[in-house]
Every structure is written in structure tokens, then in C-alpha cells.
PDB file of C-alpha atoms in Angstrom:
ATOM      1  CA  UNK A   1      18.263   8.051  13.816  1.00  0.00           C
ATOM      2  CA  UNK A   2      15.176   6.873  15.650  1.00  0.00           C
ATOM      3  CA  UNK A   3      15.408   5.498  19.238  1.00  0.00           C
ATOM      4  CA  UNK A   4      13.748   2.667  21.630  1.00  0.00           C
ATOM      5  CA  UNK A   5      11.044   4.954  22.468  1.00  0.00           C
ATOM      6  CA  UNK A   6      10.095   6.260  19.014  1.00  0.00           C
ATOM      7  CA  UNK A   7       7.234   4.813  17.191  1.00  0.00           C
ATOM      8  CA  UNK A   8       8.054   1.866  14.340  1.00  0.00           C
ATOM      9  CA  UNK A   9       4.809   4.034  12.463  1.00  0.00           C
ATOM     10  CA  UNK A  10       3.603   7.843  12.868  1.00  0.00           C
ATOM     11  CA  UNK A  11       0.518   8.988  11.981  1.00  0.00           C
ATOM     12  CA  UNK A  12      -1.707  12.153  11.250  1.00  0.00           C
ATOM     13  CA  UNK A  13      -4.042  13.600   9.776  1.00  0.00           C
ATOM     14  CA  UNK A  14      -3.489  16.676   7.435  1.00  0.00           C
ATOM     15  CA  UNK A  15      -6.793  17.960   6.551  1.00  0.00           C
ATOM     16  CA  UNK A  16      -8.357  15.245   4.141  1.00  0.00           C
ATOM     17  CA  UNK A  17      -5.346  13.127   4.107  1.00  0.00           C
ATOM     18  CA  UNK A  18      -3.852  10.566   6.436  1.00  0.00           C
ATOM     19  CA  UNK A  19      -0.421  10.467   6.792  1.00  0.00           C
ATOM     20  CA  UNK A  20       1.662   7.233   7.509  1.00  0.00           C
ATOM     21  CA  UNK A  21       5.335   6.934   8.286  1.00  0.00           C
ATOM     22  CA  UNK A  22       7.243   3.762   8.304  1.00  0.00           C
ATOM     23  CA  UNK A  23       9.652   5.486  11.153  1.00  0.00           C
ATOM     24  CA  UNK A  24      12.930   2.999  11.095  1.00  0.00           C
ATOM     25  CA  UNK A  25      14.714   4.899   8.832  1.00  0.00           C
ATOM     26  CA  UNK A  26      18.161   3.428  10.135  1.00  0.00           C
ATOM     27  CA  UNK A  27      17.127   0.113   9.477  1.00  0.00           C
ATOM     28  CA  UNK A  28      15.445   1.392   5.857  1.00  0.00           C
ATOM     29  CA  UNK A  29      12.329   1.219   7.849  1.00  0.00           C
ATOM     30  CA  UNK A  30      12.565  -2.666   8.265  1.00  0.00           C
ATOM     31  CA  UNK A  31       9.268  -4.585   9.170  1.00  0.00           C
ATOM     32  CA  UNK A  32       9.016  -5.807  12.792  1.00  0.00           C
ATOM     33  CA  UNK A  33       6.376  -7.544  15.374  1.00  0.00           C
ATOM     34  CA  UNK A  34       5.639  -4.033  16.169  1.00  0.00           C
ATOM     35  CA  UNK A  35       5.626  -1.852  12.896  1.00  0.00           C
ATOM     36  CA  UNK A  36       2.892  -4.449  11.310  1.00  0.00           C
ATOM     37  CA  UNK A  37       0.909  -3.819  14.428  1.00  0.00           C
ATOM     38  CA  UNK A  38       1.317  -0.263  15.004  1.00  0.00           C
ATOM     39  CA  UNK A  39       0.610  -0.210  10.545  1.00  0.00           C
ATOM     40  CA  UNK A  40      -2.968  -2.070  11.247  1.00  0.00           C
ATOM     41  CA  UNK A  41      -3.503   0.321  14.328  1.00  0.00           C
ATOM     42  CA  UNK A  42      -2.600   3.511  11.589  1.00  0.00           C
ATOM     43  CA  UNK A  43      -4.745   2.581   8.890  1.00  0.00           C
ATOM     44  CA  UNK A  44      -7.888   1.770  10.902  1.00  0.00           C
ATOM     45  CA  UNK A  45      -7.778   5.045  13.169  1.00  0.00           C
ATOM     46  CA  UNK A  46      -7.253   7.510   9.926  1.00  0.00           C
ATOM     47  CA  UNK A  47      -9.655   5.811   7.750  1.00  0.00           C
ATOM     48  CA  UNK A  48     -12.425   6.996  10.454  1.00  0.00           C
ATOM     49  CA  UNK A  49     -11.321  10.663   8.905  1.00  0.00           C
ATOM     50  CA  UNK A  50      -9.583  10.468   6.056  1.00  0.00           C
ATOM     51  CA  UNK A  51     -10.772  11.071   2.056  1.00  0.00           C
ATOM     52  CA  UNK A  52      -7.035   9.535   1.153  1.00  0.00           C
ATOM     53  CA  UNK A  53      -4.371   7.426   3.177  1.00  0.00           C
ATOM     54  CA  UNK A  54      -0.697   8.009   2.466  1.00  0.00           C
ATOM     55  CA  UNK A  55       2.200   5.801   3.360  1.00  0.00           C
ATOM     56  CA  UNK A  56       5.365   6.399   2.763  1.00  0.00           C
ATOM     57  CA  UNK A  57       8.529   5.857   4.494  1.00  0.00           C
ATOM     58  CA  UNK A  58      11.698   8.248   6.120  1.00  0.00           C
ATOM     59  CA  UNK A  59      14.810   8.611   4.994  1.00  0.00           C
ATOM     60  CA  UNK A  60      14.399   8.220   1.593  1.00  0.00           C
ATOM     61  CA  UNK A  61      13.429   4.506   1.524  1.00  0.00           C
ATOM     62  CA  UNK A  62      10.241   2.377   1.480  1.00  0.00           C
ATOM     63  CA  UNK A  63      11.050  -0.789   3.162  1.00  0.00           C
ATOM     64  CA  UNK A  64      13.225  -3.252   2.894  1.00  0.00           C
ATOM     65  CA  UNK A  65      11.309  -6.167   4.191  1.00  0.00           C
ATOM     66  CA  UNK A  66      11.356  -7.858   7.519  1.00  0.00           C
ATOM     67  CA  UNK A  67      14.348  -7.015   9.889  1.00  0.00           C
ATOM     68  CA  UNK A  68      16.263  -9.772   9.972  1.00  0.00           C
ATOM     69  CA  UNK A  69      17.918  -9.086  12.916  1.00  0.00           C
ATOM     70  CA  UNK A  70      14.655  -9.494  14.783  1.00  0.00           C
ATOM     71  CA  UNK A  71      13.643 -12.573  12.394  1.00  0.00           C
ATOM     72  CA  UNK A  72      17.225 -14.156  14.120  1.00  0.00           C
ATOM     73  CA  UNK A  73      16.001 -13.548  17.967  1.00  0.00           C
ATOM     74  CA  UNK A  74      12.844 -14.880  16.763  1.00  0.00           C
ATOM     75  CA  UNK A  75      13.751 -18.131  14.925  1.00  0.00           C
ATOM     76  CA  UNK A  76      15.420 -18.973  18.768  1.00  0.00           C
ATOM     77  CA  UNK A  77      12.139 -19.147  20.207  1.00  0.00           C
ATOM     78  CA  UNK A  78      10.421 -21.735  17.749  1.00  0.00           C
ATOM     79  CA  UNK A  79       7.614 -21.288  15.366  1.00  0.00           C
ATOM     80  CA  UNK A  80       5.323 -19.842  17.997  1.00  0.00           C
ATOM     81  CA  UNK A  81       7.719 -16.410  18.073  1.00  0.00           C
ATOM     82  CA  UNK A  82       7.820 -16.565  14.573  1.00  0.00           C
ATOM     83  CA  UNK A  83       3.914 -16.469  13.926  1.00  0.00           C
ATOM     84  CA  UNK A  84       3.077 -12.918  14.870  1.00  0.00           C
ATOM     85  CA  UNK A  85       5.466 -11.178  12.804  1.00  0.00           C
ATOM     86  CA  UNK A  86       3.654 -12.199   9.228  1.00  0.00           C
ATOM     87  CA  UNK A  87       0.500 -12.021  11.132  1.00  0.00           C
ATOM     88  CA  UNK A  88       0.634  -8.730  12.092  1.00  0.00           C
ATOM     89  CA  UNK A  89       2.160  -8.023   9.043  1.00  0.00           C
ATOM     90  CA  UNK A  90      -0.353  -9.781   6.954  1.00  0.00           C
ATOM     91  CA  UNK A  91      -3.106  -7.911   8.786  1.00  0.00           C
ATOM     92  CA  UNK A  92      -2.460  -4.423   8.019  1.00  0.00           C
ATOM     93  CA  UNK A  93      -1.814  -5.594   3.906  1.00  0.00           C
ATOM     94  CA  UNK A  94      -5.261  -7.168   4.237  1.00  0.00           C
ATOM     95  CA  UNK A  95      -6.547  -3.865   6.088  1.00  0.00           C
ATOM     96  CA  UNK A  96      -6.261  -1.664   3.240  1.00  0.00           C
ATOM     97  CA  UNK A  97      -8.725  -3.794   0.973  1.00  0.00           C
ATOM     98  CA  UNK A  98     -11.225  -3.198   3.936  1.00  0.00           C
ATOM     99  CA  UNK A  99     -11.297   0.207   4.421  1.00  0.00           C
ATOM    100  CA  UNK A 100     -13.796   2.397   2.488  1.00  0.00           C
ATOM    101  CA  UNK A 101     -10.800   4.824   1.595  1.00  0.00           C
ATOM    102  CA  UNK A 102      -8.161   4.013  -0.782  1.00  0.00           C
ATOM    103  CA  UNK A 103      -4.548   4.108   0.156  1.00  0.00           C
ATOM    104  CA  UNK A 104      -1.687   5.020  -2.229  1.00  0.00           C
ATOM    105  CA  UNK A 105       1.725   3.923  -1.191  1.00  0.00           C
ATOM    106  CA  UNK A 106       4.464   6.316  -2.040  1.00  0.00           C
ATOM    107  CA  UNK A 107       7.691   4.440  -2.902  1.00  0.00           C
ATOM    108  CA  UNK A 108      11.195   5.788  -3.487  1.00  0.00           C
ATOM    109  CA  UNK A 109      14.761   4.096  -2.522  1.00  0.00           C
ATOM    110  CA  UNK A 110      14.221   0.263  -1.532  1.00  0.00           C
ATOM    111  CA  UNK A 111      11.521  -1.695  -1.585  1.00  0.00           C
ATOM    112  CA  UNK A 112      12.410  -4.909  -0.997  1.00  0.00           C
ATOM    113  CA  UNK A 113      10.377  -8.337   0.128  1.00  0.00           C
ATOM    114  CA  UNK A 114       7.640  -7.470   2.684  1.00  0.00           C
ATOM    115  CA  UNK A 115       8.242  -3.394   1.278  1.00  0.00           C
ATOM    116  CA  UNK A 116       7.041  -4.731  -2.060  1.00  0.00           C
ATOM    117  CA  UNK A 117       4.574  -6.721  -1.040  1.00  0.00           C
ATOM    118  CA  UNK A 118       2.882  -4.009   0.813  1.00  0.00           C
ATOM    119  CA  UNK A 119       3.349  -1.897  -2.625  1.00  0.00           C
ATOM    120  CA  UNK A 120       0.902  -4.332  -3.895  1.00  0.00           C
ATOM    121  CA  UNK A 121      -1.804  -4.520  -1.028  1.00  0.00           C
ATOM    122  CA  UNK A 122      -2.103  -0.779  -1.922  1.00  0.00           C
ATOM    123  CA  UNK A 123      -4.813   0.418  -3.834  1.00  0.00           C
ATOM    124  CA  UNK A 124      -2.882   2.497  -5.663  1.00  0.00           C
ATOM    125  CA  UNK A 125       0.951   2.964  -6.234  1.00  0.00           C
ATOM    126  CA  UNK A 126       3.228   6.208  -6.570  1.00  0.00           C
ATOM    127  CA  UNK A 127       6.541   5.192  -7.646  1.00  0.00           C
ATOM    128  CA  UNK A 128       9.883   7.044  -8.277  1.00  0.00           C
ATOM    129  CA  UNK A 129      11.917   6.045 -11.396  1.00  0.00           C
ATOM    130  CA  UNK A 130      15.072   5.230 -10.047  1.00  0.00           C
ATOM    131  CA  UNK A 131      13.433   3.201  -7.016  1.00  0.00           C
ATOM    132  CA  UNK A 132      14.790  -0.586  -6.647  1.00  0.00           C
ATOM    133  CA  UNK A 133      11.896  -2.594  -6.065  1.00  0.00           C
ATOM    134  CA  UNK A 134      11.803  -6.947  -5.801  1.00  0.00           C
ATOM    135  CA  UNK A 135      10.312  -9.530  -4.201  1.00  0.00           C
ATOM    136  CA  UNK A 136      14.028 -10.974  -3.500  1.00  0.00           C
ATOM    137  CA  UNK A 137      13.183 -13.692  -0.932  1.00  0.00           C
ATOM    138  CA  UNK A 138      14.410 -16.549  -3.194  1.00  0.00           C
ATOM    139  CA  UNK A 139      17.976 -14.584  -2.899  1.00  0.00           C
ATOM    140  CA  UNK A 140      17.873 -15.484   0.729  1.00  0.00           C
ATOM    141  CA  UNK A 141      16.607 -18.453   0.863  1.00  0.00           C
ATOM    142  CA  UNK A 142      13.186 -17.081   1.807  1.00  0.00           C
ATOM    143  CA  UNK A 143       9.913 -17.471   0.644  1.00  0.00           C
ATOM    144  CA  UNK A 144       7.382 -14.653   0.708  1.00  0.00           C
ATOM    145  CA  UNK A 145       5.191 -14.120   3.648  1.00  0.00           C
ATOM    146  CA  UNK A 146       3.285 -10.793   3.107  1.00  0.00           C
ATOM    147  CA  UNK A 147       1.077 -11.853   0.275  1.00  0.00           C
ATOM    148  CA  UNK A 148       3.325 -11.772  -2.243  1.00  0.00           C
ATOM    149  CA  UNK A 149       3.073 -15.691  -3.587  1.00  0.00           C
ATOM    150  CA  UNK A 150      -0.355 -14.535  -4.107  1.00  0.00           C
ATOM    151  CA  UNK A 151      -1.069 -11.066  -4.955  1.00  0.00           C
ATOM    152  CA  UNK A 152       1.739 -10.910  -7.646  1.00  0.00           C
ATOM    153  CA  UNK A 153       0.308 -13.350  -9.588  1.00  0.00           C
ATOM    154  CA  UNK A 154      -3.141 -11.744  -9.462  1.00  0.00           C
ATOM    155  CA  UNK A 155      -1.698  -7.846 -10.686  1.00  0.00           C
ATOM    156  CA  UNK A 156       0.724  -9.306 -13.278  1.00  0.00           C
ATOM    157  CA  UNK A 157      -0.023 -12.406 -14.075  1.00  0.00           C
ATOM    158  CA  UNK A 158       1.595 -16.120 -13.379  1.00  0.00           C
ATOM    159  CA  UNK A 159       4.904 -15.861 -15.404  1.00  0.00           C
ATOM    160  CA  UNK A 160       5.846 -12.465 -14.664  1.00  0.00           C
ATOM    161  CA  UNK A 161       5.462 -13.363 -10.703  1.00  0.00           C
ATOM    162  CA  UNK A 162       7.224 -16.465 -10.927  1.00  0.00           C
ATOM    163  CA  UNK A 163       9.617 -15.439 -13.156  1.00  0.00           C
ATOM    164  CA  UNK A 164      10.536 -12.519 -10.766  1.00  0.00           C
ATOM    165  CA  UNK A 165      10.103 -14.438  -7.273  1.00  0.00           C
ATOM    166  CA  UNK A 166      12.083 -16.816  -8.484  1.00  0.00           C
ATOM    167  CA  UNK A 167      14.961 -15.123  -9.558  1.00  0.00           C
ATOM    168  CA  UNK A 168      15.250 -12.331  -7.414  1.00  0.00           C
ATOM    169  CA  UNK A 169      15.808  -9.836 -10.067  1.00  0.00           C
ATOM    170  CA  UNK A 170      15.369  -6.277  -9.194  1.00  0.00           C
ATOM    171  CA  UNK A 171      12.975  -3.910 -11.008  1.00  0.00           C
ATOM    172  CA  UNK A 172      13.043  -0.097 -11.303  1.00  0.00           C
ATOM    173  CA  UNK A 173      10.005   1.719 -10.419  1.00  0.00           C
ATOM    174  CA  UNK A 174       9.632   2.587 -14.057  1.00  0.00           C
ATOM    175  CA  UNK A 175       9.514  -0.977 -14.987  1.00  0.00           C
ATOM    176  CA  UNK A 176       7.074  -1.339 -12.351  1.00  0.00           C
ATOM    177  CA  UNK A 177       4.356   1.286 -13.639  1.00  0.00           C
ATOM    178  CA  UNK A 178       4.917  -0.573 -17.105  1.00  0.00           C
ATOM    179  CA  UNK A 179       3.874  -4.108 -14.944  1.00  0.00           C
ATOM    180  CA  UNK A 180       0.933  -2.521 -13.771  1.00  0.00           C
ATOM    181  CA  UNK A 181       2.261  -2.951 -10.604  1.00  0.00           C
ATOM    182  CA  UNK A 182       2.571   0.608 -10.128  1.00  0.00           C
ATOM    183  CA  UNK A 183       0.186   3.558 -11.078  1.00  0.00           C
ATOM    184  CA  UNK A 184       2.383   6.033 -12.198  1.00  0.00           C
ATOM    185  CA  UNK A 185       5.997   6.580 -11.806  1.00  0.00           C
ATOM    186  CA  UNK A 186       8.102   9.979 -11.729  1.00  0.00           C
ATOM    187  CA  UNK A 187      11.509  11.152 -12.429  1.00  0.00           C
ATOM    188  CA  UNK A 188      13.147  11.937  -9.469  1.00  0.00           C
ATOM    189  CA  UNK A 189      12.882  16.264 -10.217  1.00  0.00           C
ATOM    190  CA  UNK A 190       9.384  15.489 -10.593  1.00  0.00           C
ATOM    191  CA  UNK A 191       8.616  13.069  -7.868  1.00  0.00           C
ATOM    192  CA  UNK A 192       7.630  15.158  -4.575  1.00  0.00           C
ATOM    193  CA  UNK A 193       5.624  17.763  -6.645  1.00  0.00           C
ATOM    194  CA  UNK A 194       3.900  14.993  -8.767  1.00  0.00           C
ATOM    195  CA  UNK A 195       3.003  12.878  -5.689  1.00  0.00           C
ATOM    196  CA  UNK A 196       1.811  16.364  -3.809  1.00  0.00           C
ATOM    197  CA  UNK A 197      -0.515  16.848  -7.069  1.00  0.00           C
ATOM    198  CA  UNK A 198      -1.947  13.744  -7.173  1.00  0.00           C
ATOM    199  CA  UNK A 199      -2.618  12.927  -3.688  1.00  0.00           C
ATOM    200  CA  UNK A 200      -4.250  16.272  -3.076  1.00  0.00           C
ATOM    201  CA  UNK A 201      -6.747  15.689  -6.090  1.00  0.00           C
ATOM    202  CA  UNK A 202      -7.896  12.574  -4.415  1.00  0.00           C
ATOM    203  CA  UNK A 203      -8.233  14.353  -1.350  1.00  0.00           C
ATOM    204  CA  UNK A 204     -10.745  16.658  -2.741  1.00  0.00           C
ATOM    205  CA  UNK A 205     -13.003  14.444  -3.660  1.00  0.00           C
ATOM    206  CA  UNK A 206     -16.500  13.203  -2.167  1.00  0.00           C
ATOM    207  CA  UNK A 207     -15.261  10.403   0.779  1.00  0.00           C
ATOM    208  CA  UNK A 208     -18.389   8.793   0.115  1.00  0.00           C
ATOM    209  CA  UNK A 209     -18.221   8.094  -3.529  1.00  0.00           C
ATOM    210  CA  UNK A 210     -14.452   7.198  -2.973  1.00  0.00           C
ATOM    211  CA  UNK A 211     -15.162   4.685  -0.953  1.00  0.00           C
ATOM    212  CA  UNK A 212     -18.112   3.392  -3.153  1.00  0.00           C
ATOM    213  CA  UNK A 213     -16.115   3.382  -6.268  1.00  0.00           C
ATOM    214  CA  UNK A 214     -12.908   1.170  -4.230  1.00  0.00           C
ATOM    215  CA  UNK A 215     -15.383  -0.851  -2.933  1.00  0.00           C
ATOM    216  CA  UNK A 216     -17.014  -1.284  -6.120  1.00  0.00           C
ATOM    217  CA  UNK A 217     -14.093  -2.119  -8.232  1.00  0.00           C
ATOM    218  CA  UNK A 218     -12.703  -4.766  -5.865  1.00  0.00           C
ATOM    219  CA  UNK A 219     -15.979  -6.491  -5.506  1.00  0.00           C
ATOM    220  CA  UNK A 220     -16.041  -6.520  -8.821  1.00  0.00           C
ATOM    221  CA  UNK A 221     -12.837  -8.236  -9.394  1.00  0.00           C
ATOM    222  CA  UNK A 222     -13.935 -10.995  -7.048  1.00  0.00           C
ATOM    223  CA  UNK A 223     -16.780 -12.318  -8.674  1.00  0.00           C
ATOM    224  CA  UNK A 224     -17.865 -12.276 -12.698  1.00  0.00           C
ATOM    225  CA  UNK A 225     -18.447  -9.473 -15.021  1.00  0.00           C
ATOM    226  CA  UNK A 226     -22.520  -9.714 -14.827  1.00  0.00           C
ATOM    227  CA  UNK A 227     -22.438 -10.115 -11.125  1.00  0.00           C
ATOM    228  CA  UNK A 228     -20.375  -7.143 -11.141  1.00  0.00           C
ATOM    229  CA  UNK A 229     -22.404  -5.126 -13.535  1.00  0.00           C
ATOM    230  CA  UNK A 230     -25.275  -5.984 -11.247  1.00  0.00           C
ATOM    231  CA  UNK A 231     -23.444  -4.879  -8.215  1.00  0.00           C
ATOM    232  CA  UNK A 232     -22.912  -1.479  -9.775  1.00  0.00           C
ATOM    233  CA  UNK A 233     -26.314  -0.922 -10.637  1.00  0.00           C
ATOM    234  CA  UNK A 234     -27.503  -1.280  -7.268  1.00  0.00           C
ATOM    235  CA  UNK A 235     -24.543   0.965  -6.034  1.00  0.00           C
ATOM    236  CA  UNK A 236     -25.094   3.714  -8.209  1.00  0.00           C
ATOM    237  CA  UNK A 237     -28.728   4.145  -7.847  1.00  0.00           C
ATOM    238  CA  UNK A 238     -28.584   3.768  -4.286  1.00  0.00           C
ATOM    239  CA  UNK A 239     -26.081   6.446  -4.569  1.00  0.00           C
ATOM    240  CA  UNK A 240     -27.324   8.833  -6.524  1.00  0.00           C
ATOM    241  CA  UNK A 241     -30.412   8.863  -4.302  1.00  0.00           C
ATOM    242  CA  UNK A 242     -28.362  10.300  -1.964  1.00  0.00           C
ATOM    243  CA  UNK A 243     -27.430  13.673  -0.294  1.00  0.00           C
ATOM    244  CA  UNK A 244     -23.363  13.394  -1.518  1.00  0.00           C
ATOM    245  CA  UNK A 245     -24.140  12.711  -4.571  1.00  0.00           C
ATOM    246  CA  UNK A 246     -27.020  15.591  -4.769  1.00  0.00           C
ATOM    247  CA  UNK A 247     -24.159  17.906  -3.948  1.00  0.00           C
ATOM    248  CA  UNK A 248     -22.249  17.245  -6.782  1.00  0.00           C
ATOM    249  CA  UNK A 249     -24.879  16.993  -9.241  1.00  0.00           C
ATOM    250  CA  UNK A 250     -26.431  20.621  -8.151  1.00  0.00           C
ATOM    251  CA  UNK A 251     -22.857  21.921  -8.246  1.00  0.00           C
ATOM    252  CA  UNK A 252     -21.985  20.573 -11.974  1.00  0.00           C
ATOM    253  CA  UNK A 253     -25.704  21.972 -12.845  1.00  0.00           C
ATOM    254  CA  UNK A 254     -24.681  25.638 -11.544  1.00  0.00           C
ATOM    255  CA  UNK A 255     -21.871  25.831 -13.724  1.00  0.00           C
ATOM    256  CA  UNK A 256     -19.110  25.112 -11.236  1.00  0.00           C
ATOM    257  CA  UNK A 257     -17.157  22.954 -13.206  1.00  0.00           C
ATOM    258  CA  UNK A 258     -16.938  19.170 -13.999  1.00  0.00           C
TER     259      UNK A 258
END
């Protein structure tokens, strides 16, 4: 069990990839005032270093969403109190779009409310079959406040979101790769050796041309398909000018492999 004086987040880098912990594993890593800070703090340090960010979190679980024990203490103290816990929340799920690295969330157990929601601020989503995944605010009388209400809609489309914020209805992590919601999903013997494979191909990648191509696609997304054809033309000619991408064309021309 974690203490008072244990970090709500650890951190480290492993060679190419960050690593991120959501450390409350007796409260099935539960968001708080501090974990959505310490989160922010996380993301922005490894992304200085890292090819590939990787949060997951201990003891077998994602996240549940926000603790509501500390939501209780909170709600005491008036709106004010309240405020920073979907702000700091909010800002390390609006982070990840900002950093030139991607970041794959690996999910197994719960993910539940703000756990899910953080699912989809990631660029990229490992899930385990038999995970238990929803957006179950509604069942509590909730409504989201992680970007939910809004990126759900966006990845799946308006009746799937609605349909599922509204009811509450649970989804298995296979369900979610067949949303879209999720990039792939693994049966549970194949989960830690399918996430290790993946994650490490990323990893050996160019940084530069990772953070090009994430930077490229969500861009894209935001404005039309000409404006985004346009905004890859510039990209990749600027790129290919360059000494990363020299490296990788001289290697493919030697015969090293594609």
C-alpha cells in the first residue's frame, strides 16, 4: 500500500521511454488535486528525453476516476476548493496533445470516469481484453469533467458518446479497440509481452519524425483536408532537408533494412 509520503505519480526514464505510474494503487490509483499535478509535472519533464511516454497504473488497475473521498472534503469548502482538482486534471489530458512525443496509455483492470477520459487524451491506447472501462458519471449523479463530454464525441462519434455517458454502461477493452477508442487490445496471456513489443518499436524510432508525424496528424484533424495536405507538404520537405531524416534515408540506401 502506498503512504502519505509516497508520490500520487512516479516517473523515469528507461532508455528511450518514459515511464509513468499512477502510484495509488489502494485507492485503484484514484485522481486527486495532487496526482493531476504531479501527471502535468511527469509528462512535461520526460518529454524533454523521451522517443515514447508510457502511463500506466499499479496494482493492476488504471484509474478509477476522481477520489471521492477527497471530492467530499472538497465540496465543504465551496466551488473555489473544487476548481483545481479538474484543472489540474484537465491540464495534464490537454498536455499530451502538446508534447512533440506521443503517449500510449496502458490500461488493464478499471478505468472508470476521469481513468477513461485520460484513455482518450492519449495518443494512442493499449488495452487488455478483460479491462472494464466507462465513462459512468451519469451512475453517480456526475457529469464528466476530464474532457470526456467532449473528446468522446470527437473519437466515436455523437450517439455512441451519448449513448454510453448517458447510461453508464460498461465496456470491455475489446469493445473498446472495436470503438476506435482503443488501438489494440490483448488477451490477458498476451498483454505484458504485446505491450513490451509495441512500446519498444516506437521507442526505436527517429524522436524527430515522431514528433513531426503526431504533430502532423493532429493539426490535421483540426482544420480541412487541403489545409492539411498543405501542412504536410511543408512538413515533409522541410524534413527531409534535414540531418534525421538524412540518417534514415542513407541507412535504407545501404541495405540496412526498411
Amino acid at each position: 500500500m502506498t503512504t502519505k509520503d509516497e508520490p500520487a505519480v512516479v516517473a523515469r526514464l528507461d532508455g528511450a521511454i518514459g515511464r509513468i505510474v499512477l502510484n495509488r494503487p489502494d485507492a485503484m490509483n484514484a485522481i486527486t488535486v495532487e496526482l493531476g499535478r504531479q501527471l502535468e509535472e511527469a509528462l512535461r519533464e520526460l518529454a524533454e528525453s523521451a522517443a515514447v511516454i508510457v502511463i500506466r497504473g499499479a496494482g493492476g488497475n488504471f484509474s478509477v476516476g476522481g477520489d471521492f473521498h477527497e471530492l467530499e472534503r472538497l465540496r465543504t469548502d465551496g466551488p473555489a476548493a473544487l476548481k483545481p482538482l479538474f484543472e489540474n486534471f484537465g491540464r495534464a489530458c490537454t498536455t499530451i496533445a502538446e508534447l512533440a512525443v506521443p503517449v500510449v496509455t496502458v490500461v488493464e483492470g478499471y478505468a472508470m470516469a476521469g481513468g477513461f477520459e485520460l484513455m482518450q487524451a492519449s495518443d494512442i491506447a493499449l488495452v487488455r481484453a478483460d479491462a472494464k472501462l466507462a465513462d459512468n458519471h451519469a451512475n453517480f449523479g456526475q457529469v464528466p469533467g476530464g474532457g470526456g463530454s467532449q473528446r468522446l464525441a470527437r473519437l466515436v462519434g455523437r450517439q455512441r458518446a451519448l449513448g454510453h455517458i448517458l447510461s453508464g454502461e460498461r465496456l470491455s477493452g475489446a469493445q473498446a479497440a472495436e470503438w476506435g477508442l482503443a488501438y489494440r487490445s490483448f488477451a490477458p496471456e498476451e498483454f505484458e509481452e504485446g505491450v513490451t513489443a509495441f512500446v519498444a518499436r516506437i521507442a526505436g524510432k527517429d524522436r524527430i519524425a515522431l514528433g513531426k508525424i503526431k504533430k502532423l496528424v493532429d493539426d490535421g484533424l483540426r482544420g480541412s483536408l487541403a489545409e492539411g495536405l498543405a501542412l504536410e507538404l511543408r512538413t515533409v520537405v522541410d524534413h527531409v532537408a534535414g540531418a534525421s531524416a538524412g540518417a534514415g534515408i542513407a541507412t535504407f540506401t545501404q541495405g540496412e533494412g526498411a
